[in-house]
């Protein structure tokens, strides 16, 4: 049986094998108070722009540089237009049935 891997580490565990339940118990999704000052500033920007800090992003903030690096990659110049990238992100989120990811995708509001 093939299982989908969801990007949301907190809310998308239902139906996954027991090993994923174990991972859920191990992975701590930090709050703003639990991250560095620089990652806290990124949390503030995410909250301002998205209305929330997605759990995937918060988990990257456990590392001093992973969150900033990931966001830089997400926002890097690409041959794929911004709207097309948003549509791809929305479709992947829908296939993964990740409600938090769908809500965080700009084109989900249209």
Short mmCIF file of C-alpha atoms in Angstrom, two decimals:
data_model
loop_
_atom_site.label_atom_id
_atom_site.label_comp_id
_atom_site.label_asym_id
_atom_site.label_seq_id
_atom_site.Cartn_x
_atom_site.Cartn_y
_atom_site.Cartn_z
CA UNK A 1 0.00 0.00 0.00
CA UNK A 2 1.38 3.39 -1.01
CA UNK A 3 1.10 6.28 1.47
CA UNK A 4 1.29 9.96 0.70
CA UNK A 5 3.75 12.06 2.65
CA UNK A 6 2.13 15.28 3.80
CA UNK A 7 3.99 18.54 4.29
CA UNK A 8 2.04 19.55 7.40
CA UNK A 9 3.72 17.81 10.30
CA UNK A 10 1.02 18.55 12.85
CA UNK A 11 -2.39 18.08 11.22
CA UNK A 12 -2.05 15.49 8.46
CA UNK A 13 -1.22 12.27 10.34
CA UNK A 14 -4.51 10.42 9.96
CA UNK A 15 -4.29 7.16 8.03
CA UNK A 16 -0.50 6.98 7.98
CA UNK A 17 1.47 3.94 9.21
CA UNK A 18 2.52 3.72 12.89
CA UNK A 19 6.06 4.95 12.15
CA UNK A 20 4.57 8.34 11.28
CA UNK A 21 2.69 8.39 14.58
CA UNK A 22 6.07 7.87 16.26
CA UNK A 23 7.57 10.74 14.28
CA UNK A 24 4.69 12.97 15.37
CA UNK A 25 5.60 12.27 18.98
CA UNK A 26 9.26 13.12 18.32
CA UNK A 27 8.90 16.26 16.17
CA UNK A 28 8.28 19.43 18.14
CA UNK A 29 6.63 22.26 16.22
CA UNK A 30 8.08 25.32 17.95
CA UNK A 31 6.23 28.50 18.84
CA UNK A 32 7.64 31.96 18.21
CA UNK A 33 8.99 32.07 21.79
CA UNK A 34 11.01 28.89 21.15
CA UNK A 35 12.94 30.06 18.07
CA UNK A 36 15.89 32.40 17.56
CA UNK A 37 15.46 36.15 17.20
CA UNK A 38 16.08 35.99 13.42
CA UNK A 39 13.58 33.15 12.96
CA UNK A 40 11.14 35.04 15.20
CA UNK A 41 11.30 37.96 12.76
CA UNK A 42 10.53 35.54 9.92
CA UNK A 43 7.58 34.18 11.94
CA UNK A 44 6.28 37.76 12.26
CA UNK A 45 6.50 38.26 8.48
CA UNK A 46 4.80 34.94 7.77
CA UNK A 47 2.01 35.73 10.23
CA UNK A 48 1.57 39.17 8.63
CA UNK A 49 1.54 37.85 5.05
CA UNK A 50 -0.16 34.46 5.47
CA UNK A 51 -2.12 34.98 8.65
CA UNK A 52 -0.35 31.98 10.20
CA UNK A 53 2.99 30.22 10.39
CA UNK A 54 2.58 26.85 8.64
CA UNK A 55 3.85 23.96 10.75
CA UNK A 56 6.37 22.98 8.08
CA UNK A 57 7.93 26.44 8.26
CA UNK A 58 7.87 26.45 12.06
CA UNK A 59 9.64 23.10 12.13
CA UNK A 60 12.36 24.44 9.81
CA UNK A 61 12.90 27.16 12.44
CA UNK A 62 14.39 24.55 14.76
CA UNK A 63 17.51 25.17 12.67
CA UNK A 64 19.08 28.63 12.70
CA UNK A 65 19.37 28.72 8.89
CA UNK A 66 16.91 26.19 7.42
CA UNK A 67 13.82 28.41 7.45
CA UNK A 68 15.50 31.39 5.78
CA UNK A 69 17.18 29.11 3.24
CA UNK A 70 13.93 27.31 2.41
CA UNK A 71 12.04 30.59 1.97
CA UNK A 72 14.85 31.99 -0.19
CA UNK A 73 14.56 28.92 -2.41
CA UNK A 74 10.76 29.27 -2.55
CA UNK A 75 11.10 32.91 -3.61
CA UNK A 76 14.08 32.47 -5.95
CA UNK A 77 13.87 33.63 -9.55
CA UNK A 78 12.36 30.91 -11.69
CA UNK A 79 11.22 30.33 -15.25
CA UNK A 80 7.85 29.35 -13.73
CA UNK A 81 5.64 32.40 -13.16
CA UNK A 82 4.45 33.21 -9.65
CA UNK A 83 0.83 32.39 -10.49
CA UNK A 84 1.77 29.06 -12.09
CA UNK A 85 3.87 28.18 -9.05
CA UNK A 86 0.93 29.03 -6.78
CA UNK A 87 -1.34 26.77 -8.83
CA UNK A 88 1.16 23.88 -8.61
CA UNK A 89 1.48 24.40 -4.85
CA UNK A 90 -2.31 24.41 -4.51
CA UNK A 91 -2.70 21.22 -6.57
CA UNK A 92 -0.01 19.40 -4.59
CA UNK A 93 -1.65 20.52 -1.35
CA UNK A 94 -5.02 19.24 -2.57
CA UNK A 95 -3.57 15.87 -3.61
CA UNK A 96 -1.91 15.60 -0.18
CA UNK A 97 -5.21 16.63 1.46
CA UNK A 98 -3.32 19.14 3.59
CA UNK A 99 -5.86 21.74 4.68
CA UNK A 100 -3.23 23.99 6.29
CA UNK A 101 -1.16 23.93 3.09
CA UNK A 102 -4.23 24.75 0.98
CA UNK A 103 -5.11 27.67 3.23
CA UNK A 104 -1.55 29.02 2.98
CA UNK A 105 -1.58 29.00 -0.82
CA UNK A 106 -2.39 32.50 -2.19
CA UNK A 107 -4.49 31.25 -5.12
CA UNK A 108 -6.75 29.17 -2.82
CA UNK A 109 -8.62 32.38 -2.04
CA UNK A 110 -9.69 32.89 -5.65
#
